[in-house]
Coordinates of C-alpha atoms and ligand atoms in Angstrom, one line a residue:
M250 CA 55.7 27.3 -17.4
K251 CA 59.4 26.5 -15.4
K252 CA 58.8 25.4 -11.6
G253 CA 61.0 28.1 -10.4
V254 CA 64.6 29.5 -10.3
I255 CA 68.2 27.4 -9.4
F256 CA 71.3 28.7 -8.8
S257 CA 74.4 25.9 -8.5
G258 CA 78.1 26.3 -8.5
M259 CA 81.0 24.3 -8.2
R260 CA 84.5 25.3 -7.5
P261 CA 86.8 25.1 -10.4
T262 CA 89.3 22.5 -8.6
G263 CA 90.5 20.3 -11.5
R264 CA 89.2 18.2 -14.4
L265 CA 85.7 16.4 -13.6
H266 CA 85.5 13.1 -13.4
V267 CA 82.7 10.1 -13.6
G268 CA 82.0 10.5 -10.0
H269 CA 80.6 14.0 -10.7
L270 CA 78.5 12.5 -13.8
S271 CA 75.5 12.2 -11.4
V272 CA 75.5 15.7 -10.4
L273 CA 75.9 16.9 -14.1
E274 CA 73.1 15.1 -14.9
N275 CA 70.9 15.8 -12.3
W276 CA 71.3 19.8 -13.4
L277 CA 70.7 18.8 -17.4
K278 CA 67.5 17.3 -16.1
L279 CA 67.1 20.3 -13.7
S280 CA 67.5 22.6 -17.0
D281 CA 64.3 21.5 -18.6
E282 CA 62.0 22.2 -15.6
Y283 CA 63.4 25.4 -14.1
E284 CA 65.1 28.7 -14.8
C285 CA 68.7 27.4 -14.0
N286 CA 71.8 29.5 -13.7
F287 CA 75.3 27.7 -13.0
G288 CA 78.4 29.2 -12.1
I289 CA 82.2 28.4 -11.7
V290 CA 83.0 29.7 -8.3
D291 CA 86.2 31.0 -8.6
W292 CA 86.2 33.1 -5.9
H293 CA 85.0 30.3 -3.7
A294 CA 88.4 28.3 -4.9
L295 CA 90.2 31.8 -3.1
T296 CA 88.7 31.4 0.5
S297 CA 90.9 28.2 0.7
N298 CA 93.6 28.8 -1.9
F299 CA 94.2 32.3 -2.1
D300 CA 98.3 31.8 -1.8
N301 CA 97.6 29.3 -4.7
T302 CA 96.0 30.8 -7.4
E303 CA 98.3 28.9 -10.0
G304 CA 96.0 26.8 -12.5
L305 CA 92.7 28.7 -11.6
N306 CA 92.6 30.2 -15.1
K307 CA 92.8 26.7 -16.7
N308 CA 90.6 25.0 -14.6
I309 CA 87.9 27.0 -15.3
T310 CA 88.2 26.6 -18.8
L311 CA 88.4 22.8 -17.9
M312 CA 85.4 22.9 -15.9
C313 CA 83.1 24.9 -18.6
L314 CA 84.4 22.6 -21.6
D315 CA 83.6 19.5 -19.1
W316 CA 80.3 20.8 -18.4
L317 CA 79.3 21.4 -22.2
S318 CA 80.4 18.4 -22.7
V319 CA 77.7 16.5 -20.6
G320 CA 75.2 18.5 -22.6
L321 CA 74.5 21.8 -20.5
D322 CA 73.2 24.0 -22.8
P323 CA 74.3 27.8 -22.7
N324 CA 71.3 28.9 -24.5
K325 CA 68.6 27.4 -22.1
S326 CA 70.8 28.0 -18.8
P327 CA 73.5 30.7 -18.4
I328 CA 77.0 29.2 -17.7
F329 CA 79.4 31.9 -16.3
I330 CA 82.4 32.2 -13.9
Q331 CA 81.3 34.3 -10.8
S332 CA 84.0 36.9 -10.9
H333 CA 82.4 38.1 -14.0
V334 CA 79.1 39.2 -11.9
K335 CA 80.2 42.0 -9.6
E336 CA 76.8 42.0 -8.1
H337 CA 77.9 39.1 -6.0
V338 CA 80.2 41.2 -4.2
E339 CA 77.7 43.5 -3.7
L340 CA 75.4 41.3 -2.2
H341 CA 78.1 39.5 -0.2
M342 CA 79.1 42.8 1.3
I343 CA 75.5 43.8 2.2
L344 CA 74.6 40.5 3.7
S345 CA 77.6 40.6 6.0
M346 CA 77.0 43.9 7.6
L347 CA 73.8 41.8 9.0
T348 CA 74.9 38.7 9.6
P349 CA 76.2 37.7 13.6
L350 CA 79.4 36.4 13.8
S351 CA 77.9 33.8 16.3
W352 CA 76.0 32.5 13.2
L353 CA 79.0 32.1 11.0
E354 CA 81.1 30.2 14.4
R355 CA 78.6 27.7 14.4
V356 CA 78.0 26.3 10.9
P357 CA 79.7 22.9 11.7
T358 CA 81.6 22.8 8.3
Y359 CA 83.7 25.6 9.6
K360 CA 85.5 23.9 12.3
D361 CA 85.8 21.0 10.4
Q362 CA 87.4 22.7 7.6
I363 CA 89.5 24.4 10.3
Q364 CA 90.8 21.2 11.7
Q365 CA 91.2 19.5 8.3
L366 CA 92.8 22.0 6.4
G367 CA 94.8 22.8 9.4
S368 CA 96.4 19.2 10.0
Q369 CA 97.2 19.7 6.4
G370 CA 99.4 22.6 7.2
K371 CA 97.0 25.4 5.6
D372 CA 95.9 27.9 7.9
V373 CA 92.6 29.3 7.3
S374 CA 91.9 31.4 10.1
T375 CA 90.7 34.3 7.5
Y376 CA 87.8 36.8 7.7
G377 CA 87.3 35.3 4.1
F378 CA 86.9 31.5 4.9
L379 CA 84.8 32.3 8.0
G380 CA 82.3 34.3 5.5
Y381 CA 82.4 31.9 2.9
P382 CA 78.8 30.9 3.4
V383 CA 77.7 34.6 3.2
L384 CA 79.4 34.6 -0.1
M385 CA 77.2 31.2 -1.0
A386 CA 73.9 32.9 0.3
A387 CA 75.1 35.7 -2.2
D388 CA 75.1 33.7 -5.1
I389 CA 72.3 31.9 -4.2
L390 CA 70.1 35.3 -3.5
V391 CA 71.5 37.8 -6.0
Y392 CA 69.2 35.4 -8.7
R393 CA 66.5 35.4 -6.1
A394 CA 66.9 31.6 -6.6
D395 CA 64.0 29.0 -4.4
T396 CA 65.4 26.2 -5.4
V397 CA 69.5 25.0 -5.0
P398 CA 70.3 21.2 -5.8
V399 CA 73.3 20.5 -3.7
G400 CA 75.0 17.3 -1.7
E401 CA 74.4 16.9 1.4
D402 CA 77.4 18.4 3.1
Q403 CA 76.2 21.6 1.9
L404 CA 73.0 21.7 3.7
P405 CA 74.0 23.6 6.9
H406 CA 74.9 26.3 4.1
I407 CA 71.6 26.4 2.6
E408 CA 70.3 26.6 6.0
F409 CA 72.1 29.5 6.8
C410 CA 71.5 31.1 3.4
R411 CA 67.7 30.5 4.7
E412 CA 68.2 32.2 7.8
I413 CA 70.0 35.1 6.3
A414 CA 67.4 35.9 3.8
R415 CA 64.5 35.9 6.7
R416 CA 66.6 38.4 8.4
F417 CA 67.2 40.6 5.7
N418 CA 63.5 40.7 4.8
Y419 CA 62.5 40.8 8.3
L420 CA 64.9 43.7 8.9
Y421 CA 63.9 45.6 6.4
Q422 CA 60.1 44.6 5.8
T423 CA 60.0 43.0 2.2
D424 CA 59.8 39.7 0.6
V425 CA 62.6 40.3 -1.4
L426 CA 64.8 37.7 -1.2
P427 CA 63.2 33.9 -1.5
E428 CA 64.1 31.6 1.1
P429 CA 65.6 28.9 -0.9
Q430 CA 65.2 25.2 -0.7
A431 CA 68.1 22.6 -1.0
K432 CA 67.2 19.7 -3.7
L433 CA 69.2 17.0 -2.4
A434 CA 69.8 14.7 -5.4
K435 CA 70.6 10.7 -5.5
V436 CA 73.7 11.1 -6.1
S437 CA 75.8 7.5 -6.0
L438 CA 78.6 7.6 -4.3
L439 CA 81.6 6.1 -6.5
P440 CA 84.5 5.2 -5.1
G441 CA 88.0 5.7 -6.8
V442 CA 89.3 2.5 -8.7
D443 CA 91.4 1.7 -5.5
G444 CA 88.3 1.9 -3.2
R445 CA 89.4 5.2 -1.6
K446 CA 87.7 9.0 -2.2
M447 CA 87.5 9.4 -6.3
S448 CA 90.2 12.0 -6.7
K449 CA 92.2 13.2 -9.4
S450 CA 95.1 13.9 -6.7
Y451 CA 95.1 10.3 -5.7
N452 CA 95.2 9.2 -9.8
N453 CA 92.3 6.9 -8.8
D454 CA 89.1 8.7 -11.0
I455 CA 88.2 8.2 -14.4
P456 CA 88.1 11.9 -15.8
L457 CA 85.5 12.7 -18.2
D458 CA 87.4 12.7 -21.1
A459 CA 88.5 9.2 -21.0
T460 CA 89.8 7.6 -23.8
R461 CA 88.9 3.8 -24.1
E462 CA 92.1 2.6 -23.4
E463 CA 92.3 4.8 -20.4
I464 CA 89.1 4.0 -19.0
M465 CA 90.2 0.1 -19.7
A466 CA 93.6 1.1 -17.8
K467 CA 92.0 2.7 -15.1
V468 CA 89.4 -0.4 -14.7
Q469 CA 92.2 -2.8 -14.7
M470 CA 93.5 -1.2 -11.4
M471 CA 90.1 -1.7 -9.7
V472 CA 90.6 -4.2 -6.8
T473 CA 88.6 -7.1 -6.8
D474 CA 87.9 -9.5 -4.2
P475 CA 91.5 -10.7 -2.7
A476 CA 90.8 -13.9 -1.3
R477 CA 89.8 -15.0 -5.1
I478 CA 92.7 -16.1 -6.9
K479 CA 91.6 -18.5 -10.0
K480 CA 88.0 -17.7 -12.2
S481 CA 86.7 -21.1 -10.6
D482 CA 87.0 -19.8 -7.0
P483 CA 83.7 -18.1 -6.0
G484 CA 84.2 -14.6 -5.6
N485 CA 82.4 -12.3 -3.2
P486 CA 81.1 -9.3 -5.3
D487 CA 80.4 -7.1 -2.2
V488 CA 84.3 -6.5 -1.8
C489 CA 84.8 -5.8 -5.2
I490 CA 85.0 -2.3 -6.6
V491 CA 84.4 -3.4 -10.2
H492 CA 80.8 -4.7 -8.7
T493 CA 80.2 -1.3 -7.3
Y494 CA 80.5 0.2 -10.8
Q495 CA 78.6 -2.4 -12.2
S496 CA 75.9 -1.9 -10.3
I497 CA 75.4 1.9 -11.5
Y498 CA 76.7 1.5 -14.7
N499 CA 75.5 -2.1 -16.4
P500 CA 72.2 -2.5 -14.5
Q501 CA 71.1 -5.0 -17.1
E502 CA 73.6 -7.4 -16.7
V503 CA 74.5 -7.0 -12.9
E504 CA 72.4 -9.4 -11.5
E505 CA 73.8 -12.1 -14.3
I506 CA 76.9 -11.2 -13.0
R507 CA 77.0 -11.4 -9.7
S508 CA 75.2 -14.8 -9.7
S509 CA 78.3 -15.9 -12.3
C510 CA 80.8 -14.1 -9.9
R511 CA 79.9 -15.9 -6.8
G512 CA 79.6 -19.1 -9.0
G513 CA 83.3 -18.9 -10.2
T514 CA 82.0 -18.9 -14.1
I515 CA 82.7 -15.2 -15.1
G516 CA 86.4 -14.2 -14.5
C517 CA 87.7 -11.0 -13.3
V518 CA 89.0 -9.7 -16.9
A519 CA 85.8 -11.0 -18.4
C520 CA 84.0 -8.7 -15.8
K521 CA 86.2 -5.8 -16.2
K522 CA 85.9 -6.2 -20.5
K523 CA 82.3 -6.0 -19.5
L524 CA 82.4 -2.6 -17.7
A525 CA 85.0 -1.0 -19.6
D526 CA 82.5 -1.2 -22.6
V527 CA 79.5 -0.3 -20.3
L528 CA 81.8 3.1 -19.5
D529 CA 83.1 3.3 -22.8
K530 CA 79.8 3.9 -24.2
E531 CA 78.5 5.9 -21.3
L532 CA 81.7 8.4 -22.3
A533 CA 81.6 8.1 -26.0
P534 CA 79.0 10.9 -26.3
I535 CA 80.4 13.0 -23.5
R536 CA 83.9 12.6 -25.9
E537 CA 82.5 13.5 -29.1
R538 CA 80.6 17.0 -27.9
R539 CA 84.3 17.6 -26.0
E540 CA 86.1 17.6 -29.5
Q541 CA 83.8 19.8 -31.2
Y542 CA 84.3 22.4 -28.5
A543 CA 88.1 21.4 -28.0
N544 CA 88.6 22.2 -31.6
N545 CA 86.8 25.7 -31.3
P546 CA 88.4 27.3 -28.3
S547 CA 86.9 30.6 -28.7
V548 CA 83.6 29.1 -28.3
I549 CA 84.0 28.5 -24.4
K550 CA 84.9 32.4 -24.0
E551 CA 82.0 33.3 -25.9
V552 CA 79.6 31.0 -24.0
L553 CA 81.3 32.6 -20.7
A554 CA 81.1 36.3 -21.8
D555 CA 77.7 35.7 -22.7
G556 CA 76.5 33.4 -19.6
A557 CA 77.8 36.3 -17.7
D558 CA 76.1 39.1 -19.4
K559 CA 72.7 37.0 -19.0
A560 CA 73.4 36.2 -15.3
R561 CA 74.2 40.1 -14.8
A562 CA 71.1 41.4 -15.7
K563 CA 69.4 39.3 -13.5
A564 CA 71.3 40.4 -10.6
Q565 CA 71.5 43.9 -11.4
R566 CA 67.4 43.8 -11.0
T567 CA 67.6 42.0 -7.7
M568 CA 70.1 44.4 -6.8
E569 CA 67.7 47.3 -7.4
L570 CA 64.9 45.5 -5.5
V571 CA 67.6 44.9 -2.5
R572 CA 68.5 48.7 -2.7
S573 CA 65.2 49.9 -2.9
A574 CA 64.4 47.7 0.5
M575 CA 66.6 49.1 2.2
K576 CA 66.3 52.7 0.9
I577 CA 69.8 53.0 -0.1
Ligands
LIG36 N1 80.3 25.6 -1.6 C1 79.9 24.6 -3.0 C2 80.6 23.4 -2.6 O1 81.9 23.5 -1.9 C3 79.9 25.4 -3.9 C4 79.1 26.4 -4.4 C5 79.6 28.0 -4.2 C6 77.4 26.6 -4.3 N2 78.2 28.6 -4.4 C7 77.0 28.1 -4.0 C8 76.8 25.5 -4.4 C9 75.6 28.3 -4.6 C10 75.4 25.8 -4.6 C11 75.0 27.0 -4.6 O2 80.1 22.6 -3.3

């Protein structure tokens, strides 16, 4: 007996890195307990990148490959491209009719993003961008999902989704659309190797497909305690990126490393070597699975086509209920 229905999605913005692992591992765990649906939300990518679609298709394929490599099982939970299930649009359009403009204007991420993207020279004062939360609500509600695993940054969007579901149910005196709950995962916020936010565009990330050599090279770049010159100098693990990683990926050894660092008995080179070893161990099974799929590219196409068929069947059932509640 499943605990409920989940929808979650990611924008196909590029290759994934170890910073995404905790989210994906959470999805893996949830796919045993819930009926899960995982969407690569390409229309969401258009909301801010409508003028730069180059690379979108490649990013979709890469994202699917990354998901399969971490072990998501498409036979258990459909993996699909949002734009292959047109019912998302139909529900989005219907919900847009009953969405008060003021609700959208007061979504906190909206003004933030307009400002942030504006300062990068990007004008997103568009209809589509304002409607982003409606599209996201449609993604969730079209599967009648009751649970949505998301990061904290997405909470206002889930709250918006609940309000829209409530409004729909009230207007049409129905209970077709459940009000979904956000499921916050314990996500470890992993900094990039230079201490900034981890991002492919800063080249401070460790990609999920990194080889042992690439892992070693990235670990070499990690910033350690700048006051520590010689190995015998006492180090301060609290200002060291290598240490942040050790505490997440090497919990068995971290305490010992910590005191050896403070005591000046383990040097940064040895400490980095230990970290590279554990990271390599973590990524090895992901690399292996990836190879199977990469050697067989038609599998990705089949997974996505089959996922869209399964997702569409569920979404069509919801839309029948929605239209019948609305008498349209
Ligand atoms: N807005 C989410 C993000 O940027 C992606 C997303 C789109 C999503 N639709 C969703 C997440 C539905 C959960 C459920 O991260």
